[in-house]
Coordinates of N, CA and C in Angstrom, one line a residue:
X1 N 0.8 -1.2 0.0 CA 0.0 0.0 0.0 C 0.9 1.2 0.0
X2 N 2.2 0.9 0.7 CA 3.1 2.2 0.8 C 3.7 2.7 -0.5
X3 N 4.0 1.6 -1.3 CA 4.5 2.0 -2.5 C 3.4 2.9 -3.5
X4 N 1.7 2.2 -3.3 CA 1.0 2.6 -4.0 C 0.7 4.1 -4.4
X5 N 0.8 4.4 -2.7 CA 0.8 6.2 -2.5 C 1.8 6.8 -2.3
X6 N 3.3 6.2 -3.2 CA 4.3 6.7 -3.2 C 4.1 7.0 -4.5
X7 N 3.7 5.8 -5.3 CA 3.8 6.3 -7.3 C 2.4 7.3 -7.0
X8 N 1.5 7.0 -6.6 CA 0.6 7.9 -6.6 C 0.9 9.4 -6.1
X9 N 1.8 9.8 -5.0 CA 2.0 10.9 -5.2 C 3.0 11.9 -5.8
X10 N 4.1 10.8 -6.3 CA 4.9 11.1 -7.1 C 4.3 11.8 -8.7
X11 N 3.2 11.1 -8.9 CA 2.2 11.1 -10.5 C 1.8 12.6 -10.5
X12 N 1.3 12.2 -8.9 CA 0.6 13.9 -8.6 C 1.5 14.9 -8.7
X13 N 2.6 14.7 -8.3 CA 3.5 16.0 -7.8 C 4.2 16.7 -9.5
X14 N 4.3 15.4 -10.5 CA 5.0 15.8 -11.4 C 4.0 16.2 -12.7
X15 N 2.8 15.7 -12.2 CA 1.4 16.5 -13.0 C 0.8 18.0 -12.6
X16 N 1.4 18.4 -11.0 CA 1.2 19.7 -10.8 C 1.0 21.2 -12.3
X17 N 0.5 22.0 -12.1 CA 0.1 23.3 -12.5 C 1.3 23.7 -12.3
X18 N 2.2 23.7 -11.5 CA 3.3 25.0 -11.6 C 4.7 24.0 -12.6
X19 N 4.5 22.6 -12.4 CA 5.5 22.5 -13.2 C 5.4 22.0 -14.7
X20 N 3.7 22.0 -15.2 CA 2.9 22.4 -16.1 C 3.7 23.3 -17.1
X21 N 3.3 24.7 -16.0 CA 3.9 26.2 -16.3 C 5.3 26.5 -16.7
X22 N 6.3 25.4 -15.9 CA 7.8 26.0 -16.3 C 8.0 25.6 -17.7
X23 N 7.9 23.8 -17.5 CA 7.9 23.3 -18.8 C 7.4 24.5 -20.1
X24 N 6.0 24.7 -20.0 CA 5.7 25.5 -20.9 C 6.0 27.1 -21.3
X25 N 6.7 27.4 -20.4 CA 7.5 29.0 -20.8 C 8.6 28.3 -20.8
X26 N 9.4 27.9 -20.5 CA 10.6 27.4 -21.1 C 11.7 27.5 -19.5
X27 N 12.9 27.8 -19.8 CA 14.1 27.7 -18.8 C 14.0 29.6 -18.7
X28 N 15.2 29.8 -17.2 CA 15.1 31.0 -17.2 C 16.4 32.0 -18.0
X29 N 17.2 30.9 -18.8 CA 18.5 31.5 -19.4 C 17.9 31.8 -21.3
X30 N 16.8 31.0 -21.7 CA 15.9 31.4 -22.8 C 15.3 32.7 -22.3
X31 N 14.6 33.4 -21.4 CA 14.3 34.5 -21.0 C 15.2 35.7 -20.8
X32 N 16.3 35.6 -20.2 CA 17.6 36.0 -20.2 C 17.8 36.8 -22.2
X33 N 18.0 35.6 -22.5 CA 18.9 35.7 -24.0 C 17.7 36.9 -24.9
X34 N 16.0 36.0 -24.8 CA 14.9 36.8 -25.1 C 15.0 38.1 -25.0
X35 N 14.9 38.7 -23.3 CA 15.3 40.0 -23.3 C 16.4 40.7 -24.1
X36 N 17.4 40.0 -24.3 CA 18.1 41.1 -24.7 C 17.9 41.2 -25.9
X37 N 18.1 40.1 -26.5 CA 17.7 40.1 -27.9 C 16.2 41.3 -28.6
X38 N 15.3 41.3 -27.2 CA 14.3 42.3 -27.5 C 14.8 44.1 -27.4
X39 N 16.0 44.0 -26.5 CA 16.3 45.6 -26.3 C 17.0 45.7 -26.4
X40 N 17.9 45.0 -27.9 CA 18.6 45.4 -28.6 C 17.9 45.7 -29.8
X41 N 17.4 44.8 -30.2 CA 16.2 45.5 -31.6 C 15.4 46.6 -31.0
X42 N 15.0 46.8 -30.0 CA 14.5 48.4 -29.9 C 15.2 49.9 -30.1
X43 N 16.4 49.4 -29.3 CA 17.6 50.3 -29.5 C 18.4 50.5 -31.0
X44 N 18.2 49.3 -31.6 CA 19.1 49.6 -33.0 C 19.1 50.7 -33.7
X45 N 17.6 51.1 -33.9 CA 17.8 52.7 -34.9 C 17.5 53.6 -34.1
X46 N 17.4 53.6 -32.4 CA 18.2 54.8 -32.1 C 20.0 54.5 -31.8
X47 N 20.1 53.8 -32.0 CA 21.8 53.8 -31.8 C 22.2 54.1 -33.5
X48 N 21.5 53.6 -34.3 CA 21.9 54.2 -35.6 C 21.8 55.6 -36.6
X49 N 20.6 55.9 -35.4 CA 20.4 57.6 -35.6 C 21.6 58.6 -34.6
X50 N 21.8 58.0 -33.6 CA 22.7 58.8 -33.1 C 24.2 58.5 -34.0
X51 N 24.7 57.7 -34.6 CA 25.8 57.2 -35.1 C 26.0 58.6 -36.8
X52 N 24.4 58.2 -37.0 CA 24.5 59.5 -38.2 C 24.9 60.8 -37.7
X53 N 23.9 61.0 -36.6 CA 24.5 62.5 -36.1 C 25.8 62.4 -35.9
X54 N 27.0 61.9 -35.0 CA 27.8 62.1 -34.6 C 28.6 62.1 -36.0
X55 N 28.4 61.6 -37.1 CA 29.3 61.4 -38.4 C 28.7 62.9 -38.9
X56 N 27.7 62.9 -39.1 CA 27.5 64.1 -39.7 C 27.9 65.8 -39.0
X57 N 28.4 65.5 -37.5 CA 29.2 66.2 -37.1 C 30.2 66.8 -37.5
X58 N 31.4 65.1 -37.2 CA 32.3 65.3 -37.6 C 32.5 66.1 -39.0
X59 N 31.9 65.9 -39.9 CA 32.0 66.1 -41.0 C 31.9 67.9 -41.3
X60 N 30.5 68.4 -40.7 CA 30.4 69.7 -40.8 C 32.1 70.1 -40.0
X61 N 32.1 69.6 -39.0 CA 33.6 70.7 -37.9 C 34.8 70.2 -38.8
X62 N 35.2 69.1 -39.2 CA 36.0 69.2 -40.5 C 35.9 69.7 -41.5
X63 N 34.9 69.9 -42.3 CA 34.4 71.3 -43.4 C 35.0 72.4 -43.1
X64 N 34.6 72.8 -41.7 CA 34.7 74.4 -41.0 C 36.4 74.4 -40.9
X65 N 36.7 73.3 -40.6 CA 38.5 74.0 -40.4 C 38.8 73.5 -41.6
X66 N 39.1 72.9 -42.8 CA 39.2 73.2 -44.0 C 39.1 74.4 -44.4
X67 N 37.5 74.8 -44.2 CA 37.5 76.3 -44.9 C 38.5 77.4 -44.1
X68 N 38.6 77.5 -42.8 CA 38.9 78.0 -42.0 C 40.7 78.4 -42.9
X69 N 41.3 77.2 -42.9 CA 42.1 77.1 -43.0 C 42.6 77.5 -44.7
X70 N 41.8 77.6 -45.5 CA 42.0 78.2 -46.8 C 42.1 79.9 -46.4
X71 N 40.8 80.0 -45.9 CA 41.2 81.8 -45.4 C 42.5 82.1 -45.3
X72 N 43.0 81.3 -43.9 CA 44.3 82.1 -43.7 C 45.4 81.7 -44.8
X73 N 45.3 81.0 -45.3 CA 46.3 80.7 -46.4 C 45.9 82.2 -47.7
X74 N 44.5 82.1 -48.2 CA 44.4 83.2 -49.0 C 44.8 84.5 -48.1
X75 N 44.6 84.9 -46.9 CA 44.8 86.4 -46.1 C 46.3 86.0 -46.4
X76 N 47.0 85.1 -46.4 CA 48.4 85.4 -46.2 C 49.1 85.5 -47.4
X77 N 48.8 85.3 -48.1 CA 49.0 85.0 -49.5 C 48.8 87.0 -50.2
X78 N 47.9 87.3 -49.8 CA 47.6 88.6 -50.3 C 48.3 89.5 -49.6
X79 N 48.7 90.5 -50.1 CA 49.8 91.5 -49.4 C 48.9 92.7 -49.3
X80 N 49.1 92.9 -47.5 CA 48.8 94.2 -46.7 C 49.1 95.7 -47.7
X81 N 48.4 96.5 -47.5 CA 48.9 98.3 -47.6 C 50.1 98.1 -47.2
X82 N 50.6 97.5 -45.7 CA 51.8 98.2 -45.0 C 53.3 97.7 -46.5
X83 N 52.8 96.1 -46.6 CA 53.4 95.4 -47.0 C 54.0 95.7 -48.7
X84 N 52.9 96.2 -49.6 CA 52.9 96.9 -50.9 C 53.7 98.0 -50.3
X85 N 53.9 99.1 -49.3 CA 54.5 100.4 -49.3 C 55.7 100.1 -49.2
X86 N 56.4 99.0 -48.8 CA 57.7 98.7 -48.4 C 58.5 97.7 -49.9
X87 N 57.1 97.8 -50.3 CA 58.0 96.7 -51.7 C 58.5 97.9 -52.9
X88 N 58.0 99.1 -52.7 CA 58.0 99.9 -53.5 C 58.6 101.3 -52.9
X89 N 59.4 102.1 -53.2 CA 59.7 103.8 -52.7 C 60.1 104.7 -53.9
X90 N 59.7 105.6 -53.6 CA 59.7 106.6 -54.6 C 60.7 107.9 -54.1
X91 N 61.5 108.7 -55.5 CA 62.8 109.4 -54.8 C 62.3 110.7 -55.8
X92 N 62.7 111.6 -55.3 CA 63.0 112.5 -56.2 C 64.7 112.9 -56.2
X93 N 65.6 113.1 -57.5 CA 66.3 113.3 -58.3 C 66.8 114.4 -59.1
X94 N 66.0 115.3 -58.6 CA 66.0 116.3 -59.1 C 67.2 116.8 -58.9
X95 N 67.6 117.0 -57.6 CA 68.6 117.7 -57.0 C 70.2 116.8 -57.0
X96 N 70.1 115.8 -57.3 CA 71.4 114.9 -58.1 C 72.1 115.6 -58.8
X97 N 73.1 116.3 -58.7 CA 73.9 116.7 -59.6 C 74.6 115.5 -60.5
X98 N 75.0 116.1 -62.2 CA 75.8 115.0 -62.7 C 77.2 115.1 -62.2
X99 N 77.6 113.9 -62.3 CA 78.6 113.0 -61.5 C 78.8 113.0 -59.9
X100 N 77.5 112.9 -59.5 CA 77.4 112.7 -58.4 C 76.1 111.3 -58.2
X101 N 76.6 110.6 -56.8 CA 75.9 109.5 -56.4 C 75.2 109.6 -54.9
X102 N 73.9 109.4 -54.8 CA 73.1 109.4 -53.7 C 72.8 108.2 -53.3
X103 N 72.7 107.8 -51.9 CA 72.1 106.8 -51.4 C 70.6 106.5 -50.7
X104 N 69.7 105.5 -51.0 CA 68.7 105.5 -50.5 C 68.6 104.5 -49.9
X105 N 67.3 104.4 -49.5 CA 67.0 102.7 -49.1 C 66.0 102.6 -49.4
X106 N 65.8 100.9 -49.5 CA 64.5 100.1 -50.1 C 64.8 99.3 -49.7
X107 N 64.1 98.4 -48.7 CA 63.8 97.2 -48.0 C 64.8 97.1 -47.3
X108 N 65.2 98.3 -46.8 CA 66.3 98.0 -45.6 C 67.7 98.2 -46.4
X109 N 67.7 98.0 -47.7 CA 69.1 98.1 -48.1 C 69.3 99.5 -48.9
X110 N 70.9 99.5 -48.6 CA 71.1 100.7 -49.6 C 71.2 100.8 -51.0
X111 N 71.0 101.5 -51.5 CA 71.1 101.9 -52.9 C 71.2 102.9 -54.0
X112 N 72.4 102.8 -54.4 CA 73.0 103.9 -55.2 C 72.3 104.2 -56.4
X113 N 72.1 105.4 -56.4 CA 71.7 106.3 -57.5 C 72.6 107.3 -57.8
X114 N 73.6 107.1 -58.9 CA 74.1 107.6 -59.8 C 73.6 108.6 -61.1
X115 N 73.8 109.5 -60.7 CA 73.6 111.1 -62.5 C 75.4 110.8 -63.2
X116 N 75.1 110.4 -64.3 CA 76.3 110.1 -65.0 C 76.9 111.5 -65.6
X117 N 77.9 111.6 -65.6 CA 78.0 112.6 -66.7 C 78.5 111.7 -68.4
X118 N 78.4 112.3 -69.4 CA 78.4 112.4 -70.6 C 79.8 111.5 -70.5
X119 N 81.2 112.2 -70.0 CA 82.2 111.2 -70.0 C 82.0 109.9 -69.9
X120 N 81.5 109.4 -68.3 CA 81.1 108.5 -67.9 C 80.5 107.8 -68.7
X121 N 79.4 107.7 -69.1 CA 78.6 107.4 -70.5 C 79.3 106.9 -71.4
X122 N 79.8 107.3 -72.1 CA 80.9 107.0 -73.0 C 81.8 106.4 -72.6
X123 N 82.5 106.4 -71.4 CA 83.4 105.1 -70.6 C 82.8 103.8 -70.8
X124 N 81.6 104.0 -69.8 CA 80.9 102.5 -69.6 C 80.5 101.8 -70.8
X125 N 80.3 103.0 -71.9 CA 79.7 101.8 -73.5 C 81.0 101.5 -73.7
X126 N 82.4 102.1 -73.7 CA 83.1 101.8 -74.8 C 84.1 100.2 -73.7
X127 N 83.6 99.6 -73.1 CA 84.1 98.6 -72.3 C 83.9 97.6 -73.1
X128 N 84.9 96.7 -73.7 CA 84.9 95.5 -74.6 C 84.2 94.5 -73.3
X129 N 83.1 93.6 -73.7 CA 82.7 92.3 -72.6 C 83.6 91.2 -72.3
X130 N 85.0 90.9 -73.2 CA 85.8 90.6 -73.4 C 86.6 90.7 -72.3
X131 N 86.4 91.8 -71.5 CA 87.4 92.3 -70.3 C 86.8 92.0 -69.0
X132 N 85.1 91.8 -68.9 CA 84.3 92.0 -67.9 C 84.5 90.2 -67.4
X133 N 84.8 90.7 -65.5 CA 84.6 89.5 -65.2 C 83.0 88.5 -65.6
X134 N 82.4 89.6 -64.9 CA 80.6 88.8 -65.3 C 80.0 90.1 -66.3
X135 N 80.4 89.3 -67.7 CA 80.1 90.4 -68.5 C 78.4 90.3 -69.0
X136 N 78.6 92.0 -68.9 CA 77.1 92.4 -69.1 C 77.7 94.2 -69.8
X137 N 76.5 94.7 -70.9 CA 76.8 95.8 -71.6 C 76.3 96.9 -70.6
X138 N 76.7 98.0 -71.1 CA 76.2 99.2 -70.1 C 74.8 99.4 -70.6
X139 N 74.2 98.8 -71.8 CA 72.9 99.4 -72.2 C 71.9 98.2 -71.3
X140 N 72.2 97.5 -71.0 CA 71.7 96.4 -70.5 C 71.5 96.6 -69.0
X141 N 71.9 97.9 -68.3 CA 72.2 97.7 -67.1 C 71.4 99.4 -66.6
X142 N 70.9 99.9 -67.6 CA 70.4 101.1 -67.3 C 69.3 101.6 -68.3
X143 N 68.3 102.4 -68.1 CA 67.0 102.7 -68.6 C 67.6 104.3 -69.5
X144 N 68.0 104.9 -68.8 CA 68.3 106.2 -69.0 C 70.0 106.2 -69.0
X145 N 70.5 107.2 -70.0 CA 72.1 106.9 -70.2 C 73.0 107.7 -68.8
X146 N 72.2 109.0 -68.5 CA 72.4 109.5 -67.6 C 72.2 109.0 -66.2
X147 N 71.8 107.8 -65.9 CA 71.2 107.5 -64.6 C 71.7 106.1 -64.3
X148 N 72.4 105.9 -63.1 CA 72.7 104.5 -63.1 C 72.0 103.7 -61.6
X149 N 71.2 103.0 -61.9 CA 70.6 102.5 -60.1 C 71.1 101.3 -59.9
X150 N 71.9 100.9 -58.8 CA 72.5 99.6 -58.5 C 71.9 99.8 -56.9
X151 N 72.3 98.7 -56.6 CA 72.2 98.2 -55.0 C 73.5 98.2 -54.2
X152 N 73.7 99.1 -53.7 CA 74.9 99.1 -52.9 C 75.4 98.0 -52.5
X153 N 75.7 97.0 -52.3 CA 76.3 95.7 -51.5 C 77.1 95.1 -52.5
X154 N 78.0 95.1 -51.7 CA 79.5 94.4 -52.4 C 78.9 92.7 -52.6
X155 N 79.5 92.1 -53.8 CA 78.8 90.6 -54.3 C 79.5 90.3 -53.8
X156 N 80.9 90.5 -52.8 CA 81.5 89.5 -52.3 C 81.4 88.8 -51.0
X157 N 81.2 89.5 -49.9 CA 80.8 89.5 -48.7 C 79.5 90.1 -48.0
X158 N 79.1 91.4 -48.9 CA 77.9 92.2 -48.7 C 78.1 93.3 -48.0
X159 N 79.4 93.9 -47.6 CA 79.8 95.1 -47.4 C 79.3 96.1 -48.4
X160 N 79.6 97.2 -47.6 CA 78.7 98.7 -48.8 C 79.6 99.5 -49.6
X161 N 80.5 99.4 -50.2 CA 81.2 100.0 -51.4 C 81.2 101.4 -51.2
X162 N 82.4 102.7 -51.1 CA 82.1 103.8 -51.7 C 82.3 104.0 -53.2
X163 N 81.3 105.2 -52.7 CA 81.1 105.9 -54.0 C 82.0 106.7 -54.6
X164 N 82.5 107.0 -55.9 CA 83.4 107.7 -56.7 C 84.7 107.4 -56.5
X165 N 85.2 106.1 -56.2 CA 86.4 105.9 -55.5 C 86.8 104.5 -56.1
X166 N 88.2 104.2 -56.0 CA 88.8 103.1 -57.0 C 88.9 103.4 -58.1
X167 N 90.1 102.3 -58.7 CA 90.6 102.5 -59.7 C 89.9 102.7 -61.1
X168 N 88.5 102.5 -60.8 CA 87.6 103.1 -62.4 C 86.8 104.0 -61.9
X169 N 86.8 104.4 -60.6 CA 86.2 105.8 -60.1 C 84.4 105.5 -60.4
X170 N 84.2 104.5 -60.0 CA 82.5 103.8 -60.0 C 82.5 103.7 -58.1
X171 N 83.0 102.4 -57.9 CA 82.9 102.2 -56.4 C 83.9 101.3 -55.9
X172 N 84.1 101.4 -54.7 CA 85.4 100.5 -53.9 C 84.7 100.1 -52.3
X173 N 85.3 98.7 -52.5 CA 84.9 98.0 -51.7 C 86.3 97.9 -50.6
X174 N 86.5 98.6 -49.7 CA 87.7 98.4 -48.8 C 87.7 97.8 -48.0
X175 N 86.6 96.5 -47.7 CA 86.8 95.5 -47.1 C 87.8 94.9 -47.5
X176 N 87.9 94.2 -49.0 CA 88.5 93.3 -49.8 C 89.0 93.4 -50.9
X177 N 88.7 95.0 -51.0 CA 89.4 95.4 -52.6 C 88.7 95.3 -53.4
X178 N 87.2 95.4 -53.8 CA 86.8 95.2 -54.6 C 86.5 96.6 -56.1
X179 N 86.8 96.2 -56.9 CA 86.6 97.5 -57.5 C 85.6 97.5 -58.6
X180 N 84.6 98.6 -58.3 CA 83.4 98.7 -59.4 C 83.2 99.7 -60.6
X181 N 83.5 99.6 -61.5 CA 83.3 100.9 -62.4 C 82.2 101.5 -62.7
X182 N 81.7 102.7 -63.5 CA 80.7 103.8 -63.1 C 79.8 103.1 -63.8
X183 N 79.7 101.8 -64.2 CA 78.3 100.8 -64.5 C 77.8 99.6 -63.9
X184 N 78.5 99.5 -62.7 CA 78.7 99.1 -61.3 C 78.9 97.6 -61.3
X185 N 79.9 97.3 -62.7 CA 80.6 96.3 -62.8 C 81.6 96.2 -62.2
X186 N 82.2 94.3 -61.9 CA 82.8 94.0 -61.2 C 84.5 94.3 -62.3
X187 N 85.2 95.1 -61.7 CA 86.8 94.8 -62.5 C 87.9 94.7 -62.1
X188 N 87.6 94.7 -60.8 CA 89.0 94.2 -59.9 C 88.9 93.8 -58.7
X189 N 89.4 92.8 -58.3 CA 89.4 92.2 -56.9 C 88.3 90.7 -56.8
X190 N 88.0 90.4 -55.5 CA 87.5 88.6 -55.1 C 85.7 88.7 -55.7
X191 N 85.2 90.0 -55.9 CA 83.8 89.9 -55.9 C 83.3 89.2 -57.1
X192 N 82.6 88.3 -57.2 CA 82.3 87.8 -58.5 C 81.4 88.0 -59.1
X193 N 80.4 89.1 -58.6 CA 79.6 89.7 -60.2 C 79.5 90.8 -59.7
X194 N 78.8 92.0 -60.5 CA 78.5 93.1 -60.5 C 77.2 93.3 -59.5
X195 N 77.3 95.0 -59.2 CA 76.5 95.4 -58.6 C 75.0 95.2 -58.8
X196 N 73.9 94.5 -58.0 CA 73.0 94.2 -58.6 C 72.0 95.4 -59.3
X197 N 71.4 95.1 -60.3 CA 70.1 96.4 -60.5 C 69.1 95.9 -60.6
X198 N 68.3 96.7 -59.3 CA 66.9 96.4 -58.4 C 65.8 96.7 -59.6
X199 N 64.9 96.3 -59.5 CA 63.2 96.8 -60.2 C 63.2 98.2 -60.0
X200 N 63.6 99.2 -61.4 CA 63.3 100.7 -61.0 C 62.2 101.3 -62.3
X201 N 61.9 102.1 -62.2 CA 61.1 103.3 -63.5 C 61.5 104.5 -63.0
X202 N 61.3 105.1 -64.5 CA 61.2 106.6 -64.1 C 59.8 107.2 -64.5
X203 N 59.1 107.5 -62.7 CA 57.8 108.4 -63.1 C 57.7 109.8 -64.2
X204 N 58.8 110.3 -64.1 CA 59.0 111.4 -65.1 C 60.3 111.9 -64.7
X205 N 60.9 113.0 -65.4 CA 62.2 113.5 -65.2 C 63.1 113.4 -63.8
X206 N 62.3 113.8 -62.8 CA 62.8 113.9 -61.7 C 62.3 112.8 -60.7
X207 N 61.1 111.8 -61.3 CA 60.9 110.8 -60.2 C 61.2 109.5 -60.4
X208 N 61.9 108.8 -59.3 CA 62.2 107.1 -59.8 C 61.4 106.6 -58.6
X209 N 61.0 105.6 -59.2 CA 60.3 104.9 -58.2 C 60.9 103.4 -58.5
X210 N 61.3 102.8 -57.5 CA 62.6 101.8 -57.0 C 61.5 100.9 -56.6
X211 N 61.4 99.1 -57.4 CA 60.6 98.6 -56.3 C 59.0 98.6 -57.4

């Protein structure tokens, strides 16, 4: 009889309502996995709306310093008022006597302006190129026959040369000997070319504008 109402309550116990119930919703690691699987699909296209925004961020604030950064390349690129007044100076000459030499400046450096006289003139053409260390013609090196513009600075070191002095009575360099004739070529001594000639015009009779 003991055994009888042992299978018998056993039958009962495993026929119960609650374990009916587990069987039929399942285990609790299927519910587990379920959830997430459900609030992850909810979240997907707000996590993929936020992913656009944050790209489409980046992208505008990258735009902005690209552009950003063209500006200052074009502002730097374009030259200031201050910047044009220094690339350029203007002299008057009027008061140059011939055979006399003035000095000015333009961009910090000096520079000789020479009134030739007629002799002189005639000196500097009749120079074979044949003789010239860095040969160059006198017509090639001046606008006006009476006017000679060079850049003061010795080619050899970059000392400042006087004027009307040395052995061709152009310029002398007493650093090192250099000697420049009155077309501010090189003809004696270590310098190896001639006096440079800067960007000049003549505004009219009396104005040069250097630069």
């Amino acid at each position: 009889g003991s055994r009888v109402l042992s299978r018998n309550h056993s039958f009962r116990w495993a026929s119960t309502p609650a374990v009916e119930s587990a069987q039929s919703l399942g285990s609790i690691d299927y519910y587990w996995k379920k959830d997430r699987i459900e609030k992850s699909n909810s979240g997907s296209a707000e996590n993929r709306g936020f992913t656009y925004l944050v790209m489409g961020a980046n992208k505008f604030i990258y735009a902005s310093a690209v552009r950003i950064a063209a500006i200052k390349f074009i502002a730097s690129m374009a030259a200031s008022k201050d910047v044009l007044a220094l690339a350029s100076a203007e002299f008057d000459v009027s008061a140059v006597e011939a055979g006399k030499t003035i000095t000015v400046k333009w961009r910090g450096k000096p520079v000789f302006i020479r009134h030739r006289t007629s002799e002189e003139v005639a000196e500097a053409e009749g120079v074979s190129l044949d003789a010239l260390r860095d040969p160059q013609s006198d017509a090639d090196r001046v606008q006006e026959k009476d006017w000679l513009v060079v850049m003061g600075i010795c080619t050899h070191l970059g000392c400042v040369p006087i004027a009307n002095a040395g052995e061709y009575n152009g310029w002398f360099c007493p650093c090192h000997g250099s000697h420049y004739d009155v077309s501010g070529r090189i003809r004696k001594g270590p310098a190896p070319l001639n006096l440079e000639v800067p960007p000049y015009k003549f505004l009219d009779s009396d104005k040069l504008l250097v630069g």
